[in-house]
Backbone as JSON, one array per atom type, in Angstrom:
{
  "sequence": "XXXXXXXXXXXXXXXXXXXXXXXXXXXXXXXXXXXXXXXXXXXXXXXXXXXXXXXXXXXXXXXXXXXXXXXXXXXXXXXXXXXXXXXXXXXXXXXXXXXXXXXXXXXXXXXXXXXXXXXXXXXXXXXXXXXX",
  "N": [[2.62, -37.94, 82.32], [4.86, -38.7, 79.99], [8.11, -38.85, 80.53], [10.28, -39.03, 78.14], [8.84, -37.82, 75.84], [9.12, -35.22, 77.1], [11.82, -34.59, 77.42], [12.68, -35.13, 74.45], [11.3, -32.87, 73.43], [12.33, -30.96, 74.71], [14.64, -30.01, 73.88], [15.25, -27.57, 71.59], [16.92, -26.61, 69.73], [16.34, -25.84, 66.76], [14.48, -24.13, 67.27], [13.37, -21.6, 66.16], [13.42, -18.52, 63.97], [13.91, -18.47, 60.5], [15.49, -16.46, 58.72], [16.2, -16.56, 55.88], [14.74, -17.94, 54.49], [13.53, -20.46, 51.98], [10.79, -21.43, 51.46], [7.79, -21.6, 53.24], [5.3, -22.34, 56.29], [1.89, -22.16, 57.57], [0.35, -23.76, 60.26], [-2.79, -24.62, 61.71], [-4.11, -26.86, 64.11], [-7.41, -27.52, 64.14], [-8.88, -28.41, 66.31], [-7.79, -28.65, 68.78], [-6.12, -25.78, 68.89], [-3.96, -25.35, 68.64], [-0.44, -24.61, 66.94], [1.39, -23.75, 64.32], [4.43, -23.48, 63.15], [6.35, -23.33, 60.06], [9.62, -22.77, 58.79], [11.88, -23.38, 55.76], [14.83, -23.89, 54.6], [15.86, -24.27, 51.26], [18.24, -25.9, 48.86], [19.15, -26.7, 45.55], [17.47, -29.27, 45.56], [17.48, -30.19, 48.53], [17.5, -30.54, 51.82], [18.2, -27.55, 53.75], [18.46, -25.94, 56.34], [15.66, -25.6, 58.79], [13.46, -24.09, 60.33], [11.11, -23.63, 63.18], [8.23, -22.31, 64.77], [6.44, -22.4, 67.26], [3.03, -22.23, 69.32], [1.85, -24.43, 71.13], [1.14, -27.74, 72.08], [3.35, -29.73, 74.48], [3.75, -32.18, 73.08], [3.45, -31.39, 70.51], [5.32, -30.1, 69.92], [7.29, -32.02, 70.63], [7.39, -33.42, 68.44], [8.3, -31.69, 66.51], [10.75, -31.32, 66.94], [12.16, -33.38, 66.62], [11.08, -33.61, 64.46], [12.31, -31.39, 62.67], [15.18, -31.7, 63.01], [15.81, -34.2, 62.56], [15.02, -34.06, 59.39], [16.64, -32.19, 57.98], [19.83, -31.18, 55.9], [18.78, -33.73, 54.46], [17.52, -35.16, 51.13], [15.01, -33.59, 49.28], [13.23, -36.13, 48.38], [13.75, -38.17, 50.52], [12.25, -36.93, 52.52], [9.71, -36.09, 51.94], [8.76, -38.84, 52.06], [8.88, -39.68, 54.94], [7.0, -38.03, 55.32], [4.89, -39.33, 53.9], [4.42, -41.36, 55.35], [4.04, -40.25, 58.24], [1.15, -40.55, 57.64], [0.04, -42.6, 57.53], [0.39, -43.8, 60.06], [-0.26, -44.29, 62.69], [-2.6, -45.59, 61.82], [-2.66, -48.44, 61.81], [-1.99, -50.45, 63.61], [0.47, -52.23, 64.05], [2.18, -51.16, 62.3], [5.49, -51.08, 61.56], [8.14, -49.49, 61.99], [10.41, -47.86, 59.98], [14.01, -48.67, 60.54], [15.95, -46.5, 59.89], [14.39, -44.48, 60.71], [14.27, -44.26, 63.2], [14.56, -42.97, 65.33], [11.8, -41.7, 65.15], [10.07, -42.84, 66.68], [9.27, -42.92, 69.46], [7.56, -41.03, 69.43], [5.95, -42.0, 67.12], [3.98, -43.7, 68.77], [1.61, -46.51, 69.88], [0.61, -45.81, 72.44], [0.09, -43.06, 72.32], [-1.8, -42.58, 70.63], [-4.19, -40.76, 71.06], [-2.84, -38.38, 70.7], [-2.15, -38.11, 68.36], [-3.0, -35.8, 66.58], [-1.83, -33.96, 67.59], [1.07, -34.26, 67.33], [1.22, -35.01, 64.92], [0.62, -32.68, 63.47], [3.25, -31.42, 62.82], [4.21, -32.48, 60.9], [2.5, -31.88, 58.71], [2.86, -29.23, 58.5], [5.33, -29.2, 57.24], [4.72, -30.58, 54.87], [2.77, -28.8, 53.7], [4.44, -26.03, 53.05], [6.78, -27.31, 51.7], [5.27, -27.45, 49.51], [4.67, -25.01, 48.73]],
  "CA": [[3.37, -37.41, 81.19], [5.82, -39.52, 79.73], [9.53, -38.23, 80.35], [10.78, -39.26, 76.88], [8.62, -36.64, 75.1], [9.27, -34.19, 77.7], [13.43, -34.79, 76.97], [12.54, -34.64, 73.17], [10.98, -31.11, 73.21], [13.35, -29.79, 75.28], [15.46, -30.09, 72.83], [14.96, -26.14, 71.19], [18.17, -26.06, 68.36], [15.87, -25.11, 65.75], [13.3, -23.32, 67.21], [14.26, -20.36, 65.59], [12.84, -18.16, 62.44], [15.02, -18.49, 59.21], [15.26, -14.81, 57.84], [16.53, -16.63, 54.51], [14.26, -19.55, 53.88], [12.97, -20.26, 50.42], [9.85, -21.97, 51.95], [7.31, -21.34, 54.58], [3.78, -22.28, 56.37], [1.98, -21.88, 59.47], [-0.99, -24.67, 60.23], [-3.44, -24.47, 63.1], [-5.01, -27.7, 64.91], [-8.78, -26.69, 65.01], [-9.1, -29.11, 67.12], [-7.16, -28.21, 70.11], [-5.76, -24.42, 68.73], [-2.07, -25.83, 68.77], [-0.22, -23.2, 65.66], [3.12, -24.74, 63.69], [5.16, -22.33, 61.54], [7.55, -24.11, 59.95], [10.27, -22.12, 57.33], [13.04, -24.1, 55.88], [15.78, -23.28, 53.21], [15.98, -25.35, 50.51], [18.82, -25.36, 47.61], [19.52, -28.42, 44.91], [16.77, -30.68, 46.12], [18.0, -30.46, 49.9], [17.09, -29.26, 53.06], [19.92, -26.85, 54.12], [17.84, -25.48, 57.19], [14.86, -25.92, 59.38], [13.52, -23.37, 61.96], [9.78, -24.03, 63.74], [7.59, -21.34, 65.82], [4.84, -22.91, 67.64], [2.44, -22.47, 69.93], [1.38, -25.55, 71.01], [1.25, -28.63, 73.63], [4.48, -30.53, 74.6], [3.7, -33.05, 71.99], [3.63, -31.13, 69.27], [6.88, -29.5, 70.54], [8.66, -32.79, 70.79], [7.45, -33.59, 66.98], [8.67, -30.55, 65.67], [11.92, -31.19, 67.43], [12.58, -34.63, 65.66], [11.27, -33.48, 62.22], [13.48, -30.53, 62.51], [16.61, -32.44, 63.28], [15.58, -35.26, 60.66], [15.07, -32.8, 57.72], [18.26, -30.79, 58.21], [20.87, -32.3, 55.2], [18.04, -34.83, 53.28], [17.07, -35.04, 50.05], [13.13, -33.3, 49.45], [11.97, -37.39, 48.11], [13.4, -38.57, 51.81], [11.18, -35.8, 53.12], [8.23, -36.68, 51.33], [8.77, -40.35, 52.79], [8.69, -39.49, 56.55], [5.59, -37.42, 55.68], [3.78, -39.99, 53.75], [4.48, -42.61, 56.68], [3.2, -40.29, 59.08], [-0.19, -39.8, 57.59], [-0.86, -43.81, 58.0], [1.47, -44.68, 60.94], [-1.19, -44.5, 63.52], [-4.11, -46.15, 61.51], [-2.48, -49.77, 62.33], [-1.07, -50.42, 65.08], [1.5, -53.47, 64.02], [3.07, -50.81, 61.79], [6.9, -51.49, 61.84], [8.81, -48.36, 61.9], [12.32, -48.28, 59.35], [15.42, -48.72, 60.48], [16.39, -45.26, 59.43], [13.12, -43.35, 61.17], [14.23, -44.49, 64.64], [14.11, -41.11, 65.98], [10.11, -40.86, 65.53], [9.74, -44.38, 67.36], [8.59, -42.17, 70.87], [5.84, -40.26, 68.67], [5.06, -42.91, 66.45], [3.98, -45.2, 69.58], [0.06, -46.75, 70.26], [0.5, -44.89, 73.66], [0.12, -41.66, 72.01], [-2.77, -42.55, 69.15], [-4.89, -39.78, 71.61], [-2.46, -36.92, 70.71], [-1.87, -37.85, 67.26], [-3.34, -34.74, 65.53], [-1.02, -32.9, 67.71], [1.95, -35.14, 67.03], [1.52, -34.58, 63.26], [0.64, -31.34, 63.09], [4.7, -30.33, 62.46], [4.09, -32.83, 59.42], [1.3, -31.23, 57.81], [3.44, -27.73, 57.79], [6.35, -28.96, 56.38], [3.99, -30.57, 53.72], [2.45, -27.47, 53.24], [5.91, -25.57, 53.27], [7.25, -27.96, 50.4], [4.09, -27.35, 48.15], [4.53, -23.48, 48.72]],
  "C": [[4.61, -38.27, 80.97], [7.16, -38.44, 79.47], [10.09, -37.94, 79.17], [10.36, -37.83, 76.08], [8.83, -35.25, 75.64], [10.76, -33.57, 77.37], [13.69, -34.01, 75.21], [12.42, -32.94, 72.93], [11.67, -30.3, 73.68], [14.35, -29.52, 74.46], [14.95, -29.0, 71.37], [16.06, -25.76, 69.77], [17.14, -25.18, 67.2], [14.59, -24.38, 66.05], [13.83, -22.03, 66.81], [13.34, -19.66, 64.12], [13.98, -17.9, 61.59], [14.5, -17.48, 58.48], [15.19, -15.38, 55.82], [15.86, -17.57, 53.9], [13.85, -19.24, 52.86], [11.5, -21.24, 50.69], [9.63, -21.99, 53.26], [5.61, -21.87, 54.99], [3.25, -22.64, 57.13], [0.4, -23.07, 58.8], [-1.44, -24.34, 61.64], [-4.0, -26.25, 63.65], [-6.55, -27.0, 64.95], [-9.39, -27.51, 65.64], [-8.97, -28.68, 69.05], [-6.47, -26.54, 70.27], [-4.77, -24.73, 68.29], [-1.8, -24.79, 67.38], [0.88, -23.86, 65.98], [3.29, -23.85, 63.02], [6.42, -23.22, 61.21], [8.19, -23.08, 58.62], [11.52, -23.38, 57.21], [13.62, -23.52, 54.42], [16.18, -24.96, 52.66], [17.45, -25.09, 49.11], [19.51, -26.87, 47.36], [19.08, -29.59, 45.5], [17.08, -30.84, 47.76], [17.37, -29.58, 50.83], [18.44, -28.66, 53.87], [18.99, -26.56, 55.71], [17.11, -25.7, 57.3], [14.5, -25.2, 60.74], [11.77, -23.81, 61.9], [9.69, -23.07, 64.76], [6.56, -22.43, 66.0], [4.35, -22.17, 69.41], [1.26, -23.39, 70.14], [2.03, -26.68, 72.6], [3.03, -29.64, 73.02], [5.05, -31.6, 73.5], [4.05, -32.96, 70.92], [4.86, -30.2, 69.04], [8.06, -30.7, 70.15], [8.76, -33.5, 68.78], [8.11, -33.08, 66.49], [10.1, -30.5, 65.76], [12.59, -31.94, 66.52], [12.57, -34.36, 64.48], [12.39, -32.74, 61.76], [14.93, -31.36, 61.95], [16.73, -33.87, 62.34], [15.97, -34.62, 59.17], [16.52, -32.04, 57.15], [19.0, -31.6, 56.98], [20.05, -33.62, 54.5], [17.57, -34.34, 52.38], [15.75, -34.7, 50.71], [12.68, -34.91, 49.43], [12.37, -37.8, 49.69], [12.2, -38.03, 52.77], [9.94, -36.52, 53.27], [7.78, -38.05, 51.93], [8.18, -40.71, 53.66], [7.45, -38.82, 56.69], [4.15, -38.51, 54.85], [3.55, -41.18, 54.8], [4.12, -41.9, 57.59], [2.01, -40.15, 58.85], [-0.74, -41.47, 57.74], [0.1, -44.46, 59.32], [0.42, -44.97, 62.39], [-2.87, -45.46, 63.08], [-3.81, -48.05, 61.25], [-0.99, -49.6, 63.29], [0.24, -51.7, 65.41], [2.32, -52.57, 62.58], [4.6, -50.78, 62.3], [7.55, -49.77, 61.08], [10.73, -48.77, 61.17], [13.11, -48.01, 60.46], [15.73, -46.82, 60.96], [15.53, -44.16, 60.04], [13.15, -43.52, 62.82], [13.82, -43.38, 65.69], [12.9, -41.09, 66.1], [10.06, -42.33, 66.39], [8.77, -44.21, 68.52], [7.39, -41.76, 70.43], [4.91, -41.52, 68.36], [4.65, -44.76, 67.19], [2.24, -45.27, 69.73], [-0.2, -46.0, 71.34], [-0.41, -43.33, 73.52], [-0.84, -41.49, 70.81], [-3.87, -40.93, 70.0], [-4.17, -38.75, 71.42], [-1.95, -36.82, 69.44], [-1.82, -36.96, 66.6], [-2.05, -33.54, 66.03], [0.28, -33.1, 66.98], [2.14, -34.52, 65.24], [1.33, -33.44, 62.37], [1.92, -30.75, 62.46], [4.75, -31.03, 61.01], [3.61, -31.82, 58.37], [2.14, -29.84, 57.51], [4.1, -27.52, 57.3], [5.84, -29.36, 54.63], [3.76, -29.15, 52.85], [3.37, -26.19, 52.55], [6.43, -26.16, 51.96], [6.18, -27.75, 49.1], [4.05, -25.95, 48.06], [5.65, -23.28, 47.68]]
}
């Protein structure tokens, strides 16, 4: 088990449910079971808040941690960004990660192409979550 992602996930600030969010939406893995709830409050294009329930593996713990703590204070199009870069960030493997996305660098490593689905599972709910 690599330490790094173990460090990441521990890292709990927003695990939390947001009584007030204005967007919400739970995804499953039917792969592995793993379950993402993601709510977040949104007002004037922004993400004001970001809470995440899961039950789920370490991985998809330490994702959820980063997106969280990414999202918090960005515009929705940054959003949209970080989620269209993770849906090809694993399907080459000489992808160059921005500047500005340093934070996913641990996730978004070749090491970890075997736990991908978990990994991007916290994507897919904030997707989901923004289209609600």
């Amino acid at each position: 088990m690599d330490i790094e992602i173990l460090k990441i996930a521990s890292d709990t600030k927003n695990h939390k449910i947001l009584d007030d969010c204005t967007h919400k939406s739970k995804v499953k893995n039917s792969l592995c079971g793993d379950e993402m709830e993601v709510s977040i409050k949104i007002y004037e294009n922004q993400i004001l808040d970001f809470g995440y329930q899961c039950k789920s593996c370490i991985f998809c713990q330490a994702s959820a941690s980063v997106l969280s703590k990414f999202s918090i204070n960005k515009e929705i199009k940054n959003i949209n960004d970080i989620i269209d870069f993770s849906k090809t960030v694993f399907q080459n493997k000489n992808t160059k990660i921005p500047k500005d996305w340093k934070k996913f660098e641990t996730l978004f490593n070749e090491k970890n192409l075997p736990r991908k689905d978990c990994i991007l599972l916290p994507f897919k709910a904030l997707y989901k979550a923004l289209k609600s």
